[in-house]
CSV table of C-alpha atoms in Angstrom, one decimal:
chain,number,residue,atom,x,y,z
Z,8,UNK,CA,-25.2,-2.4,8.1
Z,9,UNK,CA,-22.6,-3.1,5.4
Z,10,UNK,CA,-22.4,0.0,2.4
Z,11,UNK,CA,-23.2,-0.5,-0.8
Z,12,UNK,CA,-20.2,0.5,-2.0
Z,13,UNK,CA,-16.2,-0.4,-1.1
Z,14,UNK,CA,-14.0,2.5,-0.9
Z,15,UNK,CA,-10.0,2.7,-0.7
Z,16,UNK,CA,-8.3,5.3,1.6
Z,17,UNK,CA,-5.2,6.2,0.6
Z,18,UNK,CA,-3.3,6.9,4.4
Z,19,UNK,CA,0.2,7.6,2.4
Z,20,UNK,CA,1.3,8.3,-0.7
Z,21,UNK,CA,5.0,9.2,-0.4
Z,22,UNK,CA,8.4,6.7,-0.3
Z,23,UNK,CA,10.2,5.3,2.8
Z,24,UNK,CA,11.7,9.0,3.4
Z,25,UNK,CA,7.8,10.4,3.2
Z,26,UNK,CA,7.8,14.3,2.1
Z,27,UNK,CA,9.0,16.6,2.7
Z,28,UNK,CA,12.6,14.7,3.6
Z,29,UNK,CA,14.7,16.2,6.8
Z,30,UNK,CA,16.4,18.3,5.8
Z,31,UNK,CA,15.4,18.2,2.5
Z,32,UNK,CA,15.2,22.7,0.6
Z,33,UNK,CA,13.9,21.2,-2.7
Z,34,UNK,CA,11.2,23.6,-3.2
Z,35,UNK,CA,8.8,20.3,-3.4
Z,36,UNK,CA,9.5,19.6,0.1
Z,37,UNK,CA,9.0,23.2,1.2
Z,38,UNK,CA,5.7,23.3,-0.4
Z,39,UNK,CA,3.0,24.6,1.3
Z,40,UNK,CA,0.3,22.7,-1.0
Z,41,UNK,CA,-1.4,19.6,1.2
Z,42,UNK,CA,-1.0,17.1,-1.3
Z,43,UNK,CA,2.9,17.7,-1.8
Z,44,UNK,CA,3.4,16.6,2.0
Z,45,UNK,CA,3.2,12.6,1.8
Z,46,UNK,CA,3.6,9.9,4.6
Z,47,UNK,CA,4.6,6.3,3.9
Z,48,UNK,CA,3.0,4.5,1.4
Z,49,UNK,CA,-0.4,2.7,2.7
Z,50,UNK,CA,-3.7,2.3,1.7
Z,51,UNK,CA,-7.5,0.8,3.7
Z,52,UNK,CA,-9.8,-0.8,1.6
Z,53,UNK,CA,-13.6,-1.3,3.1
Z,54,UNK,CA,-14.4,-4.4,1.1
Z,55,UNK,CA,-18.4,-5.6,1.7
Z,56,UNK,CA,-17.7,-4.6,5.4
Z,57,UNK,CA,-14.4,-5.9,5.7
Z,58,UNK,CA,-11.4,-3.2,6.7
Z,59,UNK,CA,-8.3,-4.5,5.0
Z,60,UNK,CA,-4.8,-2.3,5.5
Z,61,UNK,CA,-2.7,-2.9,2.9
Z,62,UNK,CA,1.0,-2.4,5.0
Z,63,UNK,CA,1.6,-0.8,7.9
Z,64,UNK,CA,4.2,1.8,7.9
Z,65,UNK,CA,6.4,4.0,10.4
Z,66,UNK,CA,3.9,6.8,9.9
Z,67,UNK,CA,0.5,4.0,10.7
Z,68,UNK,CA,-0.5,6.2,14.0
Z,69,UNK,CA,-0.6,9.4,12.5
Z,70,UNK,CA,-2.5,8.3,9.7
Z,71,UNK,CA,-5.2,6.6,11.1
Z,72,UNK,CA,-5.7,9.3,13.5
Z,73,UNK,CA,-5.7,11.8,11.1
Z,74,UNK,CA,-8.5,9.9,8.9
Z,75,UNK,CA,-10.4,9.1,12.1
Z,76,UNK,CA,-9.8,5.2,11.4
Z,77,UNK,CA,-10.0,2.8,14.4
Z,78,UNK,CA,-10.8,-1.2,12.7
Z,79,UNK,CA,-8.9,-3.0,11.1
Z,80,UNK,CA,-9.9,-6.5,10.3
Z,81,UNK,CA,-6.8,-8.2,8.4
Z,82,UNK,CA,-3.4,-6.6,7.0
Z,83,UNK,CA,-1.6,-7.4,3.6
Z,84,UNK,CA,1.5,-6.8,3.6
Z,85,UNK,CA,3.7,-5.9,0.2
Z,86,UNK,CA,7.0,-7.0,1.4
Z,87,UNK,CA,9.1,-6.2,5.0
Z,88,UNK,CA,11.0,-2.8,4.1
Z,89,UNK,CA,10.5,-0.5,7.3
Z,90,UNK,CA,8.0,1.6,5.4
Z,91,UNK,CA,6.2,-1.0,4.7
Z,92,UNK,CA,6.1,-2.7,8.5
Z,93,UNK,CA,6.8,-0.8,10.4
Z,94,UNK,CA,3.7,0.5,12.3
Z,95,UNK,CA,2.4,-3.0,13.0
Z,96,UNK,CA,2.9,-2.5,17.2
Z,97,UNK,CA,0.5,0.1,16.7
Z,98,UNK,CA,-2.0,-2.3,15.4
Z,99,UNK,CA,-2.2,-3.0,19.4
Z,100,UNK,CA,-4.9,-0.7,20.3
Z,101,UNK,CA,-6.9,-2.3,17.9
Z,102,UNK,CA,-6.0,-5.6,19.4
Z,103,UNK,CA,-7.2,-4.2,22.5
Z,104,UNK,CA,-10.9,-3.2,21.1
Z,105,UNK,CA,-11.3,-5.9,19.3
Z,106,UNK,CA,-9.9,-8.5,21.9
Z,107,UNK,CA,-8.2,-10.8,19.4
Z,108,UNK,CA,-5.4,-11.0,17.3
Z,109,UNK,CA,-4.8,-9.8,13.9
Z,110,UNK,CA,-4.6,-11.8,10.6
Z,111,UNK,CA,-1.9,-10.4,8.9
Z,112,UNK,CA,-0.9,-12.1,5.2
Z,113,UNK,CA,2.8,-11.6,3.2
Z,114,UNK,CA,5.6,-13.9,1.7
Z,115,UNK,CA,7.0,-16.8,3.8
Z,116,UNK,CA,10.1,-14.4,4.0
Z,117,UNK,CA,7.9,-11.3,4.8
Z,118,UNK,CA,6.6,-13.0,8.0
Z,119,UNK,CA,9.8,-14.7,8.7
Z,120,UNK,CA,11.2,-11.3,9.1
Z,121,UNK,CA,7.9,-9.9,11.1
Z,122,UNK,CA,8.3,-12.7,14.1
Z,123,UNK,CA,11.9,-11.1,14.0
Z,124,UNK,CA,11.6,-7.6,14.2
Z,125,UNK,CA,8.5,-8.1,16.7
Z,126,UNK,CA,9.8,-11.4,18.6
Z,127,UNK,CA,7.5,-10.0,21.4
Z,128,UNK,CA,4.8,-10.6,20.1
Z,129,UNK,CA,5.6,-14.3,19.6
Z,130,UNK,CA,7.2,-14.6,23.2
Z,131,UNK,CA,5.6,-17.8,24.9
Z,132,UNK,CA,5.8,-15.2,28.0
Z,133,UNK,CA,4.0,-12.6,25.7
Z,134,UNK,CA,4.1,-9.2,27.8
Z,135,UNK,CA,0.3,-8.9,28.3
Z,136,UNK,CA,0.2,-5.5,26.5
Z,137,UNK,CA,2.3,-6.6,23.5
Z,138,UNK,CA,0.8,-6.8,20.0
Z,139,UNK,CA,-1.4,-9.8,18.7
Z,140,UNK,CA,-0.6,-11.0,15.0
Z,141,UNK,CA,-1.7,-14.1,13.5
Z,142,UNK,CA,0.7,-14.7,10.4
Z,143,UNK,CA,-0.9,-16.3,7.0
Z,144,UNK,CA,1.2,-17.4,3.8
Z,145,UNK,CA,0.1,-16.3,0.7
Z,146,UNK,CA,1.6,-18.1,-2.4
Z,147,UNK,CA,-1.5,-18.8,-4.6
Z,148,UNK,CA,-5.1,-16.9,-4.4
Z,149,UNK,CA,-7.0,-16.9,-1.2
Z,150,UNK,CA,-10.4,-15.4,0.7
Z,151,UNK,CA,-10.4,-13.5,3.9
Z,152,UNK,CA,-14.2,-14.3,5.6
Z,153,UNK,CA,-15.3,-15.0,1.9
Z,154,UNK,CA,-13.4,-12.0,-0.1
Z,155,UNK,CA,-11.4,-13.2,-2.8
Z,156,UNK,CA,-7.7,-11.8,-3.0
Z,157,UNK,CA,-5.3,-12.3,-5.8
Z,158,UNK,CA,-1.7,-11.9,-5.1
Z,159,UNK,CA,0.0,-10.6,-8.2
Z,160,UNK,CA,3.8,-11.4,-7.9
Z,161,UNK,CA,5.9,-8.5,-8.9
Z,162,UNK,CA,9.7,-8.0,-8.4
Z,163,UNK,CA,10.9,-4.3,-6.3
Z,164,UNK,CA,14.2,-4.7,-8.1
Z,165,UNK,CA,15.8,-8.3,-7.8
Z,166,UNK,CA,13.1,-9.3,-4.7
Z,167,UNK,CA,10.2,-10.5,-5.5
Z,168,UNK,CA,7.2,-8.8,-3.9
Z,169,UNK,CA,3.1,-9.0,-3.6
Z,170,UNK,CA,0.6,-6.9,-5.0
Z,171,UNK,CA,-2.9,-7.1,-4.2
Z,172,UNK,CA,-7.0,-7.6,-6.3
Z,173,UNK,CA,-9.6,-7.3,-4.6
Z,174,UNK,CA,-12.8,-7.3,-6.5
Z,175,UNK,CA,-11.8,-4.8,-9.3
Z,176,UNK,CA,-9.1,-3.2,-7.6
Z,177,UNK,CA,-5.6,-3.8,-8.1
Z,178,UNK,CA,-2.7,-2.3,-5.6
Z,179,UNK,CA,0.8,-2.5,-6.8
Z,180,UNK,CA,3.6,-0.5,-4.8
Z,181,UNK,CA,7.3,-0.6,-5.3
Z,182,UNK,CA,7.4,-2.8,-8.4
Z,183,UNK,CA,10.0,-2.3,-11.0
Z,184,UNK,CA,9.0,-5.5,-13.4
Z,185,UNK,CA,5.5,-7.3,-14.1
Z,186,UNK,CA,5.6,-10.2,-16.0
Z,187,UNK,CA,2.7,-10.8,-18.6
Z,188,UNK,CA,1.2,-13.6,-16.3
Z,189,UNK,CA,1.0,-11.1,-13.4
Z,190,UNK,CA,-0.1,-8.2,-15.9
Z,191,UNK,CA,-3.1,-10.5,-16.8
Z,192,UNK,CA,-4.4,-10.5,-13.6
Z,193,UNK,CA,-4.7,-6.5,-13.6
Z,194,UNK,CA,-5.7,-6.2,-17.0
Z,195,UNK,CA,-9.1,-4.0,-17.2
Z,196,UNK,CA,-9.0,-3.3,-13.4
Z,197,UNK,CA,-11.8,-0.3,-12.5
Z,198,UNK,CA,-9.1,1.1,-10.2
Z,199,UNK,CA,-5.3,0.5,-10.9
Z,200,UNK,CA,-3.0,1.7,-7.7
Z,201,UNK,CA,0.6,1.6,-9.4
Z,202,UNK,CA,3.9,3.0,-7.6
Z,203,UNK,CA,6.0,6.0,-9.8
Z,204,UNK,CA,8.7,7.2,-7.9
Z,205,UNK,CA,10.2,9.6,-9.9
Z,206,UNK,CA,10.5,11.0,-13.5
Z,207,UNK,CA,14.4,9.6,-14.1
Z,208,UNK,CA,14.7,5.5,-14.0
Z,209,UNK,CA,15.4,4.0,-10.5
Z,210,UNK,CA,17.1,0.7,-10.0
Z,211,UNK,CA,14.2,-1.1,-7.8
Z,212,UNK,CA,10.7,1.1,-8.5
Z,213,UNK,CA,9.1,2.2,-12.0
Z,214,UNK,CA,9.7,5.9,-12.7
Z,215,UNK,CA,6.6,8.1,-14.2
Z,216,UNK,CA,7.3,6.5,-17.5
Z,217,UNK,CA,7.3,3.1,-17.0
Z,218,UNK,CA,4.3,3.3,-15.0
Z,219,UNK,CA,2.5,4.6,-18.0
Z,220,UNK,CA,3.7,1.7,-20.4
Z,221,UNK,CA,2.1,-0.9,-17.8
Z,222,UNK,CA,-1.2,1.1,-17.6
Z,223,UNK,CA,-1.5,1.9,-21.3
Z,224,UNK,CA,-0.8,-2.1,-21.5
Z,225,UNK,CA,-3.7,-3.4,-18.9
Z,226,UNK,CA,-5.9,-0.7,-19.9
Z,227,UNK,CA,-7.8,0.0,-16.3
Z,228,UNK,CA,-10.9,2.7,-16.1
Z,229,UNK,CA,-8.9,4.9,-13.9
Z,230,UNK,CA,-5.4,4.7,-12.4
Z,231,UNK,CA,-4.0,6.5,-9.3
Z,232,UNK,CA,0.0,6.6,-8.6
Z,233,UNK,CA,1.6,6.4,-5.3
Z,234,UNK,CA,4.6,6.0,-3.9
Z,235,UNK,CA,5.6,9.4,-5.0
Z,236,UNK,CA,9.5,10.9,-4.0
Z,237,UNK,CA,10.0,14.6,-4.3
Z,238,UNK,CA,12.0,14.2,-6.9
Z,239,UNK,CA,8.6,13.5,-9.1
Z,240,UNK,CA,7.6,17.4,-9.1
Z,241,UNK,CA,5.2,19.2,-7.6
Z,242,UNK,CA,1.5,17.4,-7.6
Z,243,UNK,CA,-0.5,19.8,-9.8
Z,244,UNK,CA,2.1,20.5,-12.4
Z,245,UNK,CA,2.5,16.6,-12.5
Z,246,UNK,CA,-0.8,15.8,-12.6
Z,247,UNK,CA,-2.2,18.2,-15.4
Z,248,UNK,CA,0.3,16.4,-17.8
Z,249,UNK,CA,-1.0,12.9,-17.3
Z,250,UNK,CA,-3.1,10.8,-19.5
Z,251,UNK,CA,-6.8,11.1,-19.5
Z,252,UNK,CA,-7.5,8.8,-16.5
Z,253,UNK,CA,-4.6,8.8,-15.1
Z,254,UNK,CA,-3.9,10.4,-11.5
Z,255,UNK,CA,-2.0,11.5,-8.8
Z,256,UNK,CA,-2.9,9.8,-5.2
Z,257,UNK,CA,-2.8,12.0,-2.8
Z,258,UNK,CA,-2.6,11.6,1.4
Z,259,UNK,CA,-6.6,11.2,2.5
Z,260,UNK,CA,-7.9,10.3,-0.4
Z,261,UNK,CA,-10.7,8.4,-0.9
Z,262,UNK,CA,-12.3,6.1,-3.4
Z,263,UNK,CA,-15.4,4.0,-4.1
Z,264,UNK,CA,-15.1,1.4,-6.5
């Protein structure tokens, strides 16, 4: 029986390093609060049944374990950085219960660079315990088993990167520019997931500022942040100085929308 309501789990909040860092003695990283200790940057949305990960980083074991996870039906990937791809071979004991391959959807480049880093799973003498991964383009807006999802094209620096709609929640991670076409697509979202790295600019991800001028400008009912370095503060002292509205993601949490 399907819910009557969609949720998002956030299964990482943190950036490719996660926190705390190795070997990292800022007191962020040595704190002892919960939601100062964040894996890669992740997120499953139940969508009228449907489990959608949106990428699938280093840390993908440990986070579906932790939230007692075990479907998922499709992936969407942002773009190929590690911390974005690199849990996909443990998508294979979910291969293994469902007993079929995995749609997985991304830039021509994005999967260009998956059938690389996992040639195994491609190999016409596949290994019979290897990975299954069915790879989808996505260039304009399309439905997975009749769920519409809107790429909104982004750039993480100079490369040019996805986010995701679905129904009225938008996912944007390691942007650093939105054109005003893309910004219409997001504009009035319920639920606004937006990357801020850090409170001083970065060359390739929108600090704690920026991030605030593109929700003040699209105006959603609530927005969460992820993709969160150390160098962003501590959570609550961060958090209580945010806009009405406006919050702090944190590892395991979970929305309805």
């Amino acid at each position: 029986m399907k819910p009557n309501y969609n949720s998002i789990t956030f299964l990482g909040t943190g950036t490719s390093q996660g926190i705390p860092i190795i070997g990292c003695t800022d007191p962020v990283c040595l704190s002892n609060n919960p939601k100062d200790k964040r894996l890669r940057c992740s997120a499953l949305i139940n969508y009228n049944g449907l489990d959608i990960l949106l990428d699938c980083g280093t840390d993908f074991r440990t986070q579906m374990l932790r939230e007692n996870k075990a479907n998922v039906d499709a992936v969407l990937l942002t773009h190929e950085h590690t911390d974005h791809v690199g849990g996909l071979d443990d998508l294979r004991p979910i291969n293994f219960i469902k007993k079929q391959d995995i749609p997985i959807y991304g830039l021509n480049r994005t999967l260009d660079d998956i059938k690389i880093r996992y040639s195994y799973a491609f190999s016409k003498n596949k290994y019979p315990g290897a990975p299954g991964f069915q790879l989808f383009p996505v260039k304009d807006v399309f439905n997975i088993k009749n769920i519409k999802i809107t790429p909104i094209h982004v750039l993480h620096g100079k490369l040019p990167i996805l986010g995701y709609k679905i129904g009225n929640l938008s996912y944007i991670t390691d942007a650093s520019f939105i054109d005003e076409k893309e910004m219409d697509k997001i504009f009035n979202s319920e639920i606004l997931v937006l990357n801020s790295l850090r409170l001083e600019e970065h060359h390739s991800h929108f600090n704690l500022d920026q991030a605030l001028q593109v929700i003040d400008k699209v105006k959603p009912k609530k927005s969460y942040l992820t993709h969160i370095s150390y160098q962003l503060g501590f959570h609550e002292e961060i958090e209580k100085n945010l806009p009405p509205n406006v919050f702090l993601a944190y590892d395991g949490l979970e929305l309805n929308f």
